[in-house]
XYZ file of C-alpha atoms in Angstrom:
439
model
C -99.175 -39.760 -97.856
C -101.239 -39.723 -101.047
C -100.084 -36.269 -102.114
C -96.467 -37.338 -101.834
C -97.199 -40.251 -104.118
C -98.616 -38.013 -106.823
C -95.885 -35.407 -106.501
C -93.058 -37.899 -106.744
C -93.543 -40.746 -109.234
C -90.755 -42.898 -107.760
C -91.653 -42.569 -104.088
C -92.369 -45.717 -102.100
C -94.223 -45.296 -98.812
C -94.394 -47.960 -96.095
C -96.826 -47.403 -93.221
C -96.069 -49.009 -89.847
C -98.918 -49.372 -87.330
C -99.001 -50.687 -83.761
C -102.506 -52.196 -84.088
C -102.973 -55.281 -86.301
C -105.569 -53.270 -88.277
C -105.382 -49.934 -90.137
C -107.292 -46.618 -89.875
C -106.395 -45.608 -86.300
C -108.734 -42.958 -84.955
C -111.244 -43.421 -87.763
C -111.808 -46.975 -86.557
C -111.222 -46.532 -82.826
C -112.158 -42.892 -82.176
C -115.141 -42.019 -84.380
C -118.456 -42.835 -82.687
C -120.309 -45.915 -84.000
C -123.416 -43.823 -84.727
C -121.404 -41.497 -87.019
C -120.727 -43.884 -89.932
C -120.546 -41.036 -92.487
C -117.365 -39.749 -90.812
C -115.735 -43.115 -91.557
C -116.051 -42.648 -95.349
C -112.461 -41.367 -95.366
C -111.529 -45.084 -95.064
C -112.295 -45.369 -98.810
C -109.579 -42.812 -99.624
C -107.108 -44.557 -97.306
C -107.887 -47.897 -98.964
C -107.248 -46.467 -102.459
C -103.868 -45.212 -101.261
C -103.017 -48.576 -99.690
C -103.814 -50.320 -103.009
C -101.176 -48.263 -104.819
C -98.268 -50.445 -105.928
C -95.934 -47.988 -104.192
C -97.561 -48.071 -100.777
C -97.483 -50.883 -98.202
C -99.143 -51.229 -94.796
C -97.469 -53.201 -91.980
C -99.677 -53.587 -88.918
C -98.878 -55.297 -85.597
C -95.504 -53.488 -85.533
C -94.874 -51.181 -82.590
C -92.234 -48.564 -83.355
C -90.002 -48.081 -80.314
C -90.525 -51.675 -79.200
C -90.452 -54.032 -82.242
C -88.258 -51.725 -84.312
C -86.440 -48.517 -83.302
C -86.536 -45.131 -85.022
C -82.747 -45.253 -85.755
C -83.314 -48.634 -87.494
C -86.064 -47.069 -89.623
C -83.901 -44.028 -90.426
C -81.126 -46.373 -91.533
C -83.494 -48.262 -93.879
C -85.354 -45.301 -95.453
C -84.493 -41.909 -96.934
C -87.061 -40.224 -94.687
C -89.267 -41.196 -91.726
C -92.498 -39.425 -90.681
C -93.888 -39.874 -87.143
C -97.701 -39.453 -87.063
C -98.670 -41.435 -83.999
C -100.975 -38.894 -82.366
C -101.757 -38.504 -78.674
C -102.903 -41.700 -77.007
C -102.416 -40.783 -73.356
C -105.204 -38.944 -71.593
C -104.386 -36.088 -69.252
C -104.735 -37.102 -65.606
C -107.029 -35.082 -63.320
C -104.369 -35.070 -60.573
C -106.981 -34.936 -57.808
C -107.568 -37.229 -54.794
C -109.816 -40.218 -55.492
C -109.198 -40.506 -59.221
C -107.891 -44.042 -58.704
C -111.261 -45.225 -57.274
C -113.263 -47.875 -59.153
C -115.919 -46.123 -61.257
C -113.472 -43.470 -62.538
C -112.291 -43.864 -66.159
C -110.769 -41.741 -68.859
C -113.372 -40.935 -71.515
C -110.787 -42.064 -74.060
C -110.612 -45.589 -72.537
C -114.429 -45.674 -72.558
C -114.467 -44.735 -76.270
C -111.832 -47.408 -76.947
C -113.982 -49.928 -75.053
C -117.145 -49.424 -77.131
C -115.151 -49.029 -80.372
C -113.181 -52.278 -79.990
C -109.678 -50.974 -79.221
C -107.929 -54.165 -78.017
C -106.235 -52.649 -74.950
C -109.553 -51.300 -73.587
C -111.583 -54.522 -73.770
C -111.055 -55.307 -70.066
C -112.664 -52.036 -68.972
C -116.063 -53.438 -67.867
C -117.633 -50.149 -66.756
C -120.401 -50.541 -64.165
C -123.453 -48.680 -65.488
C -125.784 -49.653 -62.644
C -125.846 -46.088 -61.228
C -128.383 -43.459 -62.246
C -125.997 -40.479 -62.652
C -122.751 -40.160 -64.619
C -120.436 -37.146 -64.573
C -118.168 -36.311 -67.510
C -115.406 -33.830 -66.714
C -114.829 -31.828 -69.893
C -116.958 -30.138 -72.540
C -115.446 -31.163 -75.874
C -116.702 -33.407 -78.682
C -115.381 -36.581 -77.013
C -117.338 -35.699 -73.850
C -120.491 -35.229 -75.961
C -119.849 -38.496 -77.842
C -119.615 -40.410 -74.564
C -122.734 -38.720 -73.146
C -124.641 -39.498 -76.348
C -123.628 -43.179 -76.336
C -124.617 -43.467 -72.641
C -128.062 -41.964 -73.301
C -128.952 -43.296 -76.762
C -131.647 -46.010 -76.640
C -129.694 -49.262 -77.266
C -132.022 -50.235 -80.141
C -130.652 -47.194 -82.019
C -127.118 -48.604 -81.669
C -127.958 -52.155 -82.783
C -127.284 -51.361 -86.440
C -123.891 -49.724 -85.842
C -120.396 -51.208 -85.535
C -120.369 -50.816 -81.731
C -118.880 -53.955 -80.132
C -121.140 -56.792 -79.026
C -119.838 -56.576 -75.434
C -120.468 -52.813 -75.165
C -123.977 -53.146 -76.584
C -124.723 -55.849 -73.980
C -123.558 -53.585 -71.124
C -125.467 -50.561 -72.504
C -128.690 -52.629 -72.713
C -128.416 -53.221 -68.941
C -127.454 -49.591 -68.179
C -129.416 -47.744 -65.500
C -127.797 -44.365 -66.238
C -130.565 -41.742 -66.505
C -128.703 -38.446 -66.099
C -125.352 -37.314 -67.499
C -123.692 -34.073 -66.397
C -120.921 -32.507 -68.498
C -118.816 -30.299 -66.246
C -116.589 -27.428 -67.435
C -114.435 -25.000 -65.490
C -115.318 -22.104 -67.803
C -118.576 -20.792 -69.291
C -120.860 -21.230 -72.321
C -118.558 -19.094 -74.513
C -115.616 -21.448 -73.936
C -117.119 -24.890 -74.647
C -114.920 -26.967 -76.957
C -117.580 -29.000 -78.794
C -118.987 -28.097 -82.229
C -122.526 -27.204 -83.303
C -123.249 -30.446 -85.173
C -122.555 -32.522 -82.043
C -124.562 -30.133 -79.850
C -127.574 -30.203 -82.192
C -127.481 -33.993 -82.146
C -127.524 -34.000 -78.332
C -130.450 -31.555 -78.172
C -132.470 -33.788 -80.517
C -131.438 -37.085 -78.880
C -134.452 -39.448 -78.712
C -135.748 -40.025 -75.181
C -133.462 -37.409 -73.605
C -133.945 -33.785 -72.607
C -131.359 -31.028 -72.042
C -130.921 -29.296 -68.666
C -129.345 -25.847 -68.963
C -129.493 -23.147 -66.295
C -130.661 -19.798 -67.763
C -128.642 -18.038 -65.026
C -125.418 -19.233 -66.731
C -126.386 -17.183 -69.800
C -127.102 -13.824 -68.117
C -125.395 -10.941 -69.897
C -124.173 -13.171 -72.724
C -126.288 -11.616 -75.477
C -124.007 -8.605 -75.946
C -120.869 -10.757 -75.892
C -122.281 -13.192 -78.478
C -122.323 -10.379 -81.085
C -118.538 -9.982 -80.904
C -117.383 -13.602 -81.323
C -116.421 -15.273 -84.649
C -119.319 -16.783 -86.625
C -118.967 -20.529 -85.780
C -118.695 -19.724 -82.060
C -121.597 -17.265 -82.409
C -123.951 -19.852 -83.942
C -122.969 -22.412 -81.309
C -123.538 -19.996 -78.402
C -126.858 -18.794 -79.857
C -128.102 -22.403 -80.000
C -127.052 -22.965 -76.366
C -128.688 -19.657 -75.373
C -131.993 -20.499 -77.105
C -132.054 -23.986 -75.594
C -131.446 -22.565 -72.111
C -133.812 -19.599 -72.193
C -136.646 -20.186 -74.673
C -139.777 -22.143 -73.897
C -139.855 -25.185 -76.225
C -142.608 -25.315 -78.871
C -145.625 -27.616 -78.244
C -144.142 -30.614 -80.103
C -140.730 -30.316 -78.411
C -142.401 -29.785 -75.004
C -144.292 -33.093 -75.391
C -141.063 -34.847 -76.451
C -139.151 -33.472 -73.453
C -141.936 -34.287 -70.999
C -141.926 -37.939 -72.103
C -138.108 -38.240 -72.013
C -136.872 -40.733 -69.416
C -133.255 -39.552 -69.596
C -131.532 -36.170 -69.318
C -128.167 -34.505 -69.888
C -126.950 -31.143 -68.646
C -124.033 -28.745 -68.879
C -122.590 -27.545 -65.555
C -120.487 -24.443 -66.114
C -117.971 -22.648 -63.835
C -117.053 -25.833 -61.941
C -113.586 -27.339 -61.461
C -113.065 -30.884 -60.047
C -111.343 -30.955 -56.633
C -111.827 -34.541 -55.511
C -113.607 -37.771 -56.409
C -115.722 -38.621 -53.363
C -115.696 -42.261 -52.162
C -118.750 -44.312 -51.193
C -119.240 -44.864 -47.403
C -117.293 -48.159 -47.575
C -114.526 -46.384 -49.532
C -114.743 -48.963 -52.300
C -115.921 -46.874 -55.235
C -116.666 -43.412 -56.573
C -119.880 -41.848 -55.241
C -119.550 -38.240 -56.368
C -117.339 -35.359 -57.379
C -116.475 -32.315 -55.266
C -116.425 -29.237 -57.485
C -114.922 -25.820 -56.826
C -117.179 -23.036 -58.072
C -115.193 -20.760 -60.424
C -115.491 -17.358 -62.019
C -113.820 -16.048 -65.153
C -110.930 -13.589 -65.237
C -109.307 -12.073 -68.335
C -110.689 -11.557 -71.822
C -111.163 -13.632 -75.003
C -108.649 -16.477 -75.414
C -106.866 -15.573 -72.174
C -109.988 -16.192 -70.052
C -109.056 -18.214 -66.976
C -111.278 -19.927 -64.423
C -110.356 -19.033 -60.838
C -111.932 -20.647 -57.741
C -114.312 -18.442 -55.732
C -113.903 -20.458 -52.523
C -117.359 -22.068 -52.794
C -117.645 -25.819 -53.298
C -120.434 -28.103 -54.443
C -120.799 -31.890 -54.285
C -122.314 -33.716 -57.247
C -123.368 -37.316 -56.444
C -122.759 -39.917 -59.182
C -121.629 -43.521 -59.619
C -119.534 -43.072 -62.751
C -116.882 -40.429 -63.492
C -115.362 -40.049 -66.965
C -112.534 -37.565 -67.434
C -112.251 -35.883 -70.816
C -109.886 -32.972 -70.208
C -107.492 -33.539 -73.101
C -104.743 -35.781 -74.409
C -101.017 -35.943 -74.593
C -98.523 -37.685 -76.833
C -95.892 -39.977 -75.384
C -92.246 -40.193 -76.465
C -91.878 -43.072 -78.927
C -88.124 -43.695 -78.847
C -85.218 -42.232 -76.809
C -83.519 -41.109 -80.047
C -86.385 -38.699 -80.887
C -86.397 -35.275 -79.186
C -89.546 -34.771 -77.100
C -91.013 -31.780 -75.258
C -92.747 -33.431 -72.308
C -94.259 -30.142 -71.134
C -96.101 -29.511 -74.411
C -96.350 -33.215 -75.279
C -95.019 -32.735 -78.818
C -91.929 -33.537 -80.869
C -90.045 -30.207 -81.241
C -90.244 -29.338 -84.933
C -90.289 -26.535 -87.461
C -93.136 -26.991 -89.942
C -92.954 -30.747 -89.430
C -89.152 -31.073 -89.640
C -87.932 -32.626 -86.377
C -85.345 -30.337 -84.753
C -81.733 -31.458 -85.193
C -82.642 -34.805 -86.819
C -82.369 -34.523 -90.634
C -84.677 -36.853 -92.555
C -87.089 -37.196 -89.594
C -90.522 -35.521 -89.794
C -93.751 -35.446 -87.815
C -97.386 -34.612 -88.464
C -100.704 -34.441 -86.621
C -101.171 -34.150 -82.875
C -97.612 -35.211 -82.068
C -96.481 -32.263 -84.219
C -98.760 -29.476 -82.981
C -100.615 -30.696 -79.909
C -103.978 -32.392 -79.368
C -106.455 -30.064 -81.083
C -108.483 -30.245 -84.277
C -110.528 -32.831 -86.149
C -109.736 -35.360 -88.911
C -109.819 -32.644 -91.621
C -107.300 -30.367 -89.853
C -104.991 -33.314 -89.235
C -105.146 -34.305 -92.918
C -104.245 -30.767 -94.041
C -101.413 -30.839 -91.531
C -100.026 -34.088 -92.991
C -100.125 -32.608 -96.515
C -97.981 -29.685 -95.254
C -95.433 -32.059 -93.702
C -95.401 -34.041 -96.967
C -94.605 -30.843 -98.887
C -91.668 -30.072 -96.550
C -90.277 -33.567 -97.106
C -90.512 -33.112 -100.890
C -88.821 -29.701 -100.690
C -85.945 -31.275 -98.735
C -85.701 -34.072 -101.290
C -85.505 -31.597 -104.186
C -82.946 -29.510 -102.296
C -80.727 -32.591 -101.854
C -81.056 -32.588 -98.047
C -82.026 -36.281 -97.802
C -79.515 -39.143 -98.097
C -78.699 -39.999 -101.710
C -78.153 -43.514 -103.001
C -80.411 -46.542 -102.528
C -81.882 -47.588 -99.185
C -83.180 -51.113 -98.457
C -86.571 -50.016 -97.036
C -88.876 -52.810 -95.871
C -86.448 -55.624 -96.805
C -84.093 -54.548 -93.995
C -86.913 -54.040 -91.482
C -88.557 -57.357 -92.378
C -85.320 -59.206 -91.514
C -85.185 -57.427 -88.124
C -88.856 -58.153 -87.351
C -88.459 -61.780 -88.352
C -85.434 -62.208 -86.069
C -87.521 -60.715 -83.216
C -90.506 -62.997 -83.783
C -92.798 -60.119 -84.854
C -95.485 -61.027 -87.401
C -96.524 -58.019 -89.488
C -100.078 -57.826 -90.860
C -100.238 -56.655 -94.487
C -103.089 -54.760 -96.142
C -104.294 -57.906 -97.906
C -104.267 -59.632 -94.480
C -106.439 -56.780 -93.228
C -108.843 -57.304 -96.124
C -109.341 -60.901 -94.940
C -110.082 -59.656 -91.405
C -112.374 -56.982 -92.867
C -114.355 -59.625 -94.793
C -114.618 -61.717 -91.609
C -115.936 -58.722 -89.605
C -118.501 -57.873 -92.291
C -119.647 -61.525 -92.447
C -120.037 -61.665 -88.638
C -122.122 -58.475 -88.711
C -124.485 -59.677 -91.428
C -126.484 -62.013 -89.211
C -127.499 -59.162 -86.920
C -127.855 -56.352 -89.478
C -124.652 -54.579 -88.364
C -122.160 -53.166 -90.907
C -119.511 -55.322 -89.176
C -118.818 -57.080 -85.875
C -115.352 -55.868 -84.929
C -112.680 -58.366 -83.968
C -111.252 -57.155 -80.650
C -108.617 -59.779 -79.825
C -105.248 -59.454 -81.641
C -104.466 -63.152 -80.950
C -107.697 -64.188 -82.657
C -106.870 -61.910 -85.603
C -103.453 -63.542 -86.046
C -105.030 -67.027 -85.707
C -107.570 -66.197 -88.435
C -104.656 -65.175 -90.690
C -102.819 -68.404 -89.938
C -99.878 -66.525 -88.396
């Protein structure tokens, strides 16, 4: 939104947010041991302090206020609410206790209010993560990091307590395709390889014949695959060999495996393993598909986390939605057939990319909005903006949280963290937040 502000000296931007606190994925998605990634909060805060920008948290669009009501009150509305549903596995047994979405697990240790009841049981020795993207690696890393390394992060108190008691020793990350198709990035992989107290398990057989193919792939993919290849096939140096030999925990990548079923324990009460179909690859480059060979393999475990992607949900019946692709149909961010309505981020182009790509994407949508404004395509004449919405929210008993309210909560979190040397102790209960604000 910041670019819009600079480009148009009269623009006023109001930001509505479902959570009582700002920063979305940066607060609830970024891993607690990656504090440097959260520095973007400083830029967001500068924007929020502009006299022409206001933040209104604790307001759920589609429930507390509708999109038509917003369109009536503003010249333009931008939907940037991302993809908060995880894709279901759609296999037997996924409803068993011990099976979670990786996204709910991330929300649990990052303090997302709706995931605080999760209470994962980490008393098993093996966990299986279905998926090979950065979220899968984040979850594996948090499960295997010595808890004393997490003590100084903003991980929640409850999650740290559960992780201290964890008996998980081995984490498998399962993917239906091969080493050339993994979705994580090199920084996250390097971090896993160097994880204190943990050693990697990679099968050299998975890398046979890859050397020639590696030469042909784009550079980032090439560097990533070379690191995987070296880790799988080269004997570690003396120092690394000593480190690996003393490691009490391990993580491994299982390639060419597709989940068929979550296997129940003998009493049928919880997950005890995953049945995997062995696959082989057909097609070339981006069109490579995994097809089952007919062989199956059972992988025993007590915890299953699925991390096979996300999808957006429709926010309001008045907004067109493509449920197959999980996006709002749009052309360069302009919502089809609804003038003055825009979208950006994952709800605009699907659930891929990192914070930087999503920011670039929002700048592009902002430019389209400005073009439409200059071309006279937006309503002319004054619009009431927040004044109209505030009256509606008030009549519905909704109590918005402003940015200065957030700064009080922020100060409280920082104060609670100080005693234990943490950057903050996150508040996880919206009712408590509203009580602290005297709402």
